[in-house]
Every structure is written in C-alpha cells, then in structure tokens.
Coordinates of C-alpha atoms and ligand atoms in Angstrom, one line a residue:
M28 CA 220.2 198.4 213.8
S29 CA 218.2 200.8 215.9
T30 CA 216.1 199.1 218.5
D31 CA 213.7 202.0 219.1
L32 CA 212.1 202.1 215.7
K33 CA 208.3 201.4 216.2
F34 CA 206.0 200.0 213.5
W35 CA 202.7 198.2 213.4
R36 CA 200.0 197.2 211.0
E37 CA 196.6 198.8 210.9
K38 CA 193.7 199.3 208.5
E39 CA 193.3 202.4 206.3
R40 CA 190.7 203.5 203.9
L41 CA 192.0 203.9 200.3
K42 CA 189.6 204.9 197.6
D43 CA 186.6 203.4 199.5
E44 CA 188.5 200.2 200.1
I45 CA 189.8 199.1 203.5
V46 CA 193.5 198.1 203.0
D47 CA 196.5 197.1 205.0
C48 CA 198.6 200.0 206.3
L49 CA 202.0 200.0 207.9
T50 CA 202.6 202.8 210.4
A51 CA 206.2 203.5 211.4
I52 CA 207.6 206.0 213.8
I53 CA 211.2 206.7 212.7
T54 CA 213.4 207.8 215.6
T55 CA 215.0 211.1 214.7
R56 CA 216.5 214.0 216.7
G57 CA 212.9 215.1 217.2
C58 CA 210.7 218.1 216.7
A59 CA 212.5 221.4 216.2
W60 CA 209.7 223.3 217.9
N61 CA 209.1 221.0 220.9
R62 CA 206.9 223.5 222.8
C63 CA 203.3 222.5 222.4
Y64 CA 201.5 222.2 225.7
M65 CA 200.2 218.6 225.2
C66 CA 203.2 217.0 223.5
S67 CA 205.8 214.7 225.0
Y68 CA 207.2 213.4 221.7
A69 CA 210.7 214.7 222.6
R70 CA 210.9 211.8 225.0
E71 CA 210.9 209.5 222.0
S72 CA 213.7 211.3 220.2
R73 CA 217.5 211.2 220.3
Q74 CA 220.5 211.9 218.1
V75 CA 220.7 209.3 215.4
S76 CA 223.3 208.8 212.7
E77 CA 222.5 208.9 209.0
K78 CA 223.3 205.2 208.8
E79 CA 220.7 204.5 211.5
L80 CA 218.1 206.5 209.6
I81 CA 218.7 204.4 206.5
E82 CA 218.6 201.2 208.5
Q83 CA 215.2 202.2 210.0
I84 CA 213.8 202.9 206.5
D85 CA 215.1 199.6 205.3
A86 CA 213.5 197.8 208.2
V87 CA 210.1 199.5 207.5
F88 CA 210.0 198.6 203.8
K89 CA 210.9 195.0 204.4
N90 CA 207.2 194.8 205.4
K91 CA 204.9 195.0 202.4
A92 CA 201.8 197.2 202.6
K93 CA 199.6 199.2 200.3
V94 CA 199.7 202.3 202.5
Y95 CA 202.8 203.5 204.5
K96 CA 202.6 206.1 207.2
I97 CA 206.1 207.2 207.8
F98 CA 206.1 209.4 210.9
T99 CA 208.8 211.0 213.0
S100 CA 208.2 212.5 216.4
G101 CA 208.4 215.8 214.5
S102 CA 208.5 216.9 210.8
F103 CA 209.2 214.6 207.8
F104 CA 210.3 217.7 205.8
D105 CA 212.7 219.1 208.5
D106 CA 216.2 218.6 207.1
S107 CA 217.6 218.4 210.6
E108 CA 215.5 215.3 211.3
L109 CA 215.6 213.7 207.9
P110 CA 218.2 215.0 205.5
K111 CA 217.2 215.3 201.8
F112 CA 218.9 212.1 200.8
V113 CA 217.0 210.1 203.4
R114 CA 213.7 211.5 202.0
E115 CA 214.9 210.5 198.5
Y116 CA 215.6 207.1 199.9
V117 CA 212.1 206.8 201.3
A118 CA 210.6 207.8 197.8
R119 CA 212.8 205.1 196.1
K120 CA 211.9 202.3 198.5
F121 CA 208.2 203.2 198.4
K122 CA 208.3 202.9 194.6
E123 CA 210.3 199.7 194.7
V124 CA 207.7 197.9 196.9
G125 CA 204.9 199.1 194.6
A126 CA 202.9 200.7 197.4
E127 CA 199.9 203.0 196.6
K128 CA 199.9 205.7 199.2
L129 CA 202.4 207.5 201.4
I130 CA 201.4 209.5 204.5
V131 CA 203.8 211.8 206.3
E132 CA 203.5 214.7 208.8
S133 CA 205.2 218.1 209.0
R134 CA 205.0 221.5 210.5
P135 CA 204.1 224.0 207.7
E136 CA 207.4 225.9 207.8
F137 CA 209.2 222.9 206.4
I138 CA 206.9 222.3 203.5
E139 CA 208.8 223.7 200.5
E140 CA 208.5 223.1 196.8
D141 CA 212.0 221.6 196.3
K142 CA 211.4 219.1 199.0
L143 CA 208.0 218.2 197.6
S144 CA 209.2 217.6 194.0
I145 CA 211.0 214.4 195.1
F146 CA 207.5 212.8 195.6
E147 CA 206.0 214.1 192.3
D148 CA 204.9 210.7 191.0
I149 CA 203.7 209.4 194.4
N150 CA 200.2 209.5 196.0
L151 CA 201.3 211.6 198.9
E152 CA 199.3 212.9 201.9
V153 CA 200.8 215.3 204.3
G154 CA 199.4 215.8 207.8
I155 CA 199.8 219.2 209.4
G156 CA 199.1 219.7 213.1
L157 CA 196.8 222.8 212.7
E158 CA 195.1 221.9 216.0
S159 CA 192.6 224.8 215.7
A160 CA 191.8 227.2 212.9
D161 CA 191.5 229.9 215.5
D162 CA 194.9 231.8 215.9
F163 CA 194.1 232.8 219.5
I164 CA 193.3 229.3 220.6
R165 CA 196.3 227.8 218.7
E166 CA 198.6 230.3 220.3
K167 CA 197.3 230.6 223.8
C168 CA 196.0 227.1 224.4
V169 CA 198.4 225.0 222.4
N170 CA 201.5 227.2 222.0
K171 CA 201.8 225.9 218.4
G172 CA 204.1 228.7 217.1
F173 CA 202.5 229.1 213.6
K174 CA 199.5 231.0 212.2
F175 CA 196.5 229.8 210.2
E176 CA 198.0 231.7 207.3
D177 CA 201.1 229.4 207.5
F178 CA 198.8 226.4 207.2
L179 CA 197.1 227.9 204.1
I180 CA 200.4 228.7 202.4
A181 CA 201.7 225.1 203.1
S182 CA 198.4 223.6 201.9
K183 CA 198.6 225.6 198.7
K184 CA 202.1 224.3 198.0
L185 CA 200.9 220.7 198.6
K186 CA 197.9 221.2 196.3
S187 CA 200.1 222.6 193.5
F188 CA 201.7 219.2 193.4
G189 CA 198.4 217.4 193.5
F190 CA 199.1 216.1 197.1
R191 CA 196.5 215.6 199.7
V192 CA 196.3 217.7 202.8
K193 CA 195.4 216.1 206.1
A194 CA 194.6 218.6 208.9
Y195 CA 195.0 217.4 212.5
L196 CA 192.6 219.1 214.9
L197 CA 193.0 218.9 218.6
L198 CA 189.8 218.3 220.5
K199 CA 190.0 220.1 223.9
P200 CA 193.3 221.9 224.2
P201 CA 193.8 223.1 227.8
F202 CA 191.9 226.1 229.1
L203 CA 188.8 225.4 227.0
S204 CA 185.6 224.2 228.5
E205 CA 184.0 221.1 227.0
K206 CA 181.5 223.2 225.2
E207 CA 184.2 225.6 223.8
A208 CA 186.2 222.6 222.7
V209 CA 183.4 221.2 220.7
E210 CA 182.6 224.6 219.2
D211 CA 186.2 225.2 218.3
A212 CA 186.5 221.8 216.5
L213 CA 183.3 222.5 214.6
N214 CA 184.3 226.0 213.7
S215 CA 187.7 224.8 212.6
I216 CA 186.2 222.1 210.4
K217 CA 184.0 224.7 208.7
K218 CA 187.0 227.0 208.1
I219 CA 189.1 224.3 206.5
E220 CA 186.5 222.2 204.7
S221 CA 187.5 223.5 201.2
I222 CA 191.3 223.1 202.0
A223 CA 191.7 219.8 203.8
D224 CA 191.1 216.6 202.0
V225 CA 190.7 214.8 205.3
V226 CA 190.6 215.9 208.9
S227 CA 192.0 213.8 211.7
L228 CA 190.3 214.7 215.0
N229 CA 192.8 214.1 217.8
L230 CA 191.4 213.8 221.3
T231 CA 193.8 215.2 223.8
N232 CA 195.4 212.7 226.1
V233 CA 197.6 213.6 229.1
Q234 CA 201.2 212.9 228.2
K235 CA 204.1 212.9 230.6
N236 CA 206.0 216.0 231.4
T237 CA 203.7 218.4 229.7
L238 CA 201.8 221.5 230.8
V239 CA 198.6 219.5 230.3
E240 CA 199.9 216.9 232.8
K241 CA 200.6 219.6 235.4
L242 CA 197.0 221.0 235.0
W243 CA 195.6 217.5 235.2
Y244 CA 197.5 216.7 238.4
A245 CA 196.2 220.0 239.8
G246 CA 192.6 219.0 238.9
L247 CA 192.4 221.8 236.3
Y248 CA 192.1 219.6 233.2
R249 CA 189.9 216.7 232.2
P250 CA 190.5 215.0 228.8
P251 CA 187.6 215.3 226.4
W252 CA 184.5 213.2 226.8
L253 CA 184.1 210.7 224.0
W254 CA 180.5 212.1 223.6
S255 CA 182.2 215.4 222.5
A256 CA 184.0 213.5 219.8
I257 CA 180.8 211.8 218.7
E258 CA 179.1 215.2 218.6
V259 CA 181.9 216.7 216.3
L260 CA 181.9 213.6 214.1
R261 CA 178.1 213.6 213.8
K262 CA 177.9 217.3 212.8
S263 CA 180.7 217.4 210.3
D264 CA 180.3 216.7 206.6
L265 CA 183.8 216.2 205.4
D266 CA 186.0 213.2 205.4
I267 CA 187.0 212.9 209.1
I268 CA 188.9 210.3 211.0
C269 CA 189.5 209.8 214.7
D270 CA 191.5 207.2 216.7
P271 CA 190.8 207.8 220.4
V272 CA 194.2 207.0 221.8
A273 CA 194.1 205.9 225.5
A274 CA 190.3 205.9 225.4
G275 CA 188.8 204.8 228.7
K276 CA 191.9 205.7 230.8
S277 CA 191.9 208.6 233.2
R278 CA 194.7 210.2 231.1
G279 CA 192.8 209.6 227.9
P280 CA 189.4 210.7 226.5
H281 CA 186.7 209.0 228.5
N282 CA 183.0 209.0 229.5
C283 CA 181.9 207.0 232.5
Y284 CA 184.6 204.3 232.2
S285 CA 181.8 201.7 231.6
C286 CA 180.9 202.6 228.0
D287 CA 184.3 203.9 226.8
L288 CA 185.5 200.8 225.0
E289 CA 182.2 200.5 223.1
V290 CA 182.1 204.2 222.2
A291 CA 185.7 204.2 221.1
K292 CA 185.0 201.2 218.9
A293 CA 182.1 203.0 217.4
I294 CA 184.3 206.0 216.6
R295 CA 187.0 203.7 215.0
N296 CA 184.4 201.9 212.9
F297 CA 183.0 205.3 211.8
S298 CA 186.6 206.4 210.9
L299 CA 187.1 203.4 208.6
T300 CA 183.7 203.6 206.9
Q301 CA 182.5 207.2 207.3
D302 CA 179.1 205.5 208.1
K303 CA 177.4 207.7 210.7
S304 CA 175.1 205.0 211.8
Y305 CA 178.1 203.7 213.9
L306 CA 177.8 206.8 216.0
E307 CA 174.3 205.9 217.3
V308 CA 175.6 204.6 220.6
Y309 CA 174.1 205.4 224.0
C310 CA 174.9 205.2 227.7
E311 CA 173.2 206.8 230.7
C312 CA 176.3 209.0 231.2
K313 CA 175.5 210.9 228.1
R314 CA 173.1 212.9 230.3
K315 CA 176.0 213.9 232.6
W316 CA 178.0 215.1 229.6
E317 CA 175.0 217.2 228.5
V318 CA 174.9 218.8 231.9
A319 CA 178.7 219.4 231.9
I320 CA 178.4 221.0 228.5
E321 CA 175.5 223.2 229.7
L322 CA 176.8 224.2 233.1
E323 CA 180.7 224.3 232.9
N324 CA 180.7 227.6 231.2
Y325 CA 178.9 229.2 234.1
S326 CA 181.6 228.2 236.6
R327 CA 184.4 230.2 234.8
V328 CA 185.0 233.3 232.9
P329 CA 185.2 232.4 229.2
I330 CA 188.7 233.0 227.9
F331 CA 187.5 235.2 225.1
F332 CA 186.6 238.0 227.5
Ligands
SF4_25 S1 202.8 218.7 218.7 FE1 204.0 218.5 216.8 S2 204.8 220.6 216.5 FE2 204.1 220.5 218.6 S3 205.9 219.9 219.8 FE3 204.8 218.0 219.3 S4 205.8 217.3 217.5 FE4 206.4 219.5 217.7
ZN26 ZN1 178.9 205.8 229.9

C-alpha cells in the first residue's frame, strides 16, 4: 500500500447542514501544467502504478463519510494522472458507501463530456483553479496557462450534466498590491456570480521552491492580510468559502500575529455557516492594514500602466 496517501476528516456544508467530510489527496504523477508561480504540488507527486492508485481509492472509501473530496495534486480528469478505469472505480466505490456528495478538482482543458458521463447519477462538484477572472492577472501574475473563456466552456459542460461548479480564486497573486488584490477578488466574484455555485477564496501562502518564495525571500512579497480576506468575504453576496491555510505564520496570510488565530477562526466559522456576523472581529492592527491599503499603491507603478 502507498504510504504517502493523505486523508483527514473535516466539516462541510451540505444543503444547510454541517456534515462529516473526508478529504483525500491521492498521490499521482502530478499536474501536467506544473508552472503556476505559487504552487509546489509537484513536490507531492511521483510515478505511481495503476495498482497503487486503486489501493489508495480503497483506503479512502474504507472510511465512511457523507461528503468525499478526492483531490490529486493536479487534475482528477487528466487521464495521465487518473486513467478512466480509476475514475470509474471512484464512482463505483462512492455509490457503494452511499455517500451524498463528491468533490473533485480539475484544470478546464481536461473537463470533457465523455469523462463526466461516468458521474451522471452522482452529486458532483468540480473545483476549477480560475484564480482570477482577469486574463491579464491570471497570465502575468499566476502563469495559469488558460483563459477565462476556457473556464466558461468547462463550466457550461459541467452545468449541462447538472454538476456544481466551484471556482477557486487566489487572493493576492504576486505583483499585486494589497488593494489591487482585494479589488481583483471582488471583480472576479462579480464576473462569475452567475456561473459558479460556490467560490473558494484561497489566500496565497508561500510554498517551497516557487517564484512566490523567491520574491518573499527578497522582501518583494507579503502574503495577504487576513483583513483583506474579511473585506472580500464581507462584500460578496454569493456562497463563498475560505480556509486560511498557514494563517498566522510568516509564510501564510497574517495580520499582526496576535489576532491571526482569532481572525482565521472567524473566517472558518463564516465559511461553514455563511453567517456574516462572524466577520465582525477587530484588532488594533486593522488600522495598519487600512494604511497599507491606502498608501501601498503610491510606492509603485500599478502594473496596469
Ligand atoms: S496550481 Fe493547479 S494548475 Fe497550477 S501548477 Fe498547481 S496543480 Fe497545476
Ligand atoms: Zn492584529
């Protein structure tokens, strides 16, 4: 059995109920793109045999849950990561355990009708790492390698099967000021509100061996303030979730380091309930964030010029 399969239990909202969810990261050969500036997922990938893939799926479904998140460090619908028969096996095991919702992730170019049809009678949600609805920012600041149009085409295919679309947005890709980052997230939300069923706001953290890490070491990148996340969550009207990974660490989203755990907890509580009253948190450092938002743009030439 593979020893590097990771899985853990967490809570997930399902039709206004908070239920048990099993999240698994299946080890595969990894993302076919592998060029995004903030991503180090390739470090978690390696060549795995088909037998090992099946063993990992078996190990995951031995643990009962209502919701399963089956992630790879890449794309669930990429045949070179998970061959068709492995995806079929996932669908079969999911039905066998009587689970209610399956969540997977994929780049848009791998989302094709014949791959989706296997999941026809399953409540499927597919996460797509759109990062920003702005093609310029997605290309220059993330190096994502696909266009907004590609996201729209993939979403349309998912909708035609009645599947849910989850859009991942990246709060504060490199080269954006704090203010530009907040504006980009809010503009992106507006642009996808009629397409995405749910938005997952991902706060950039500094991963090893990435361009973001080089900039951070050079003092040219600061992960987003948690206040920026609060601002985006407060101002958006759609279903939006956020799990501030590495909150309160210098490599992760942070405020003044004193209030980070409390603010991250407020964000997680909001994600589970969508109750905006959780976002009413305060610390004196909020004033510093306001000043940073106000003044940072004066210290640099905006990238849009
Ligand atoms: S962020 Fe997603 S698409 Fe980009 S390199 Fe990482 S796994 Fe691949
Ligand atoms: Zn603080």
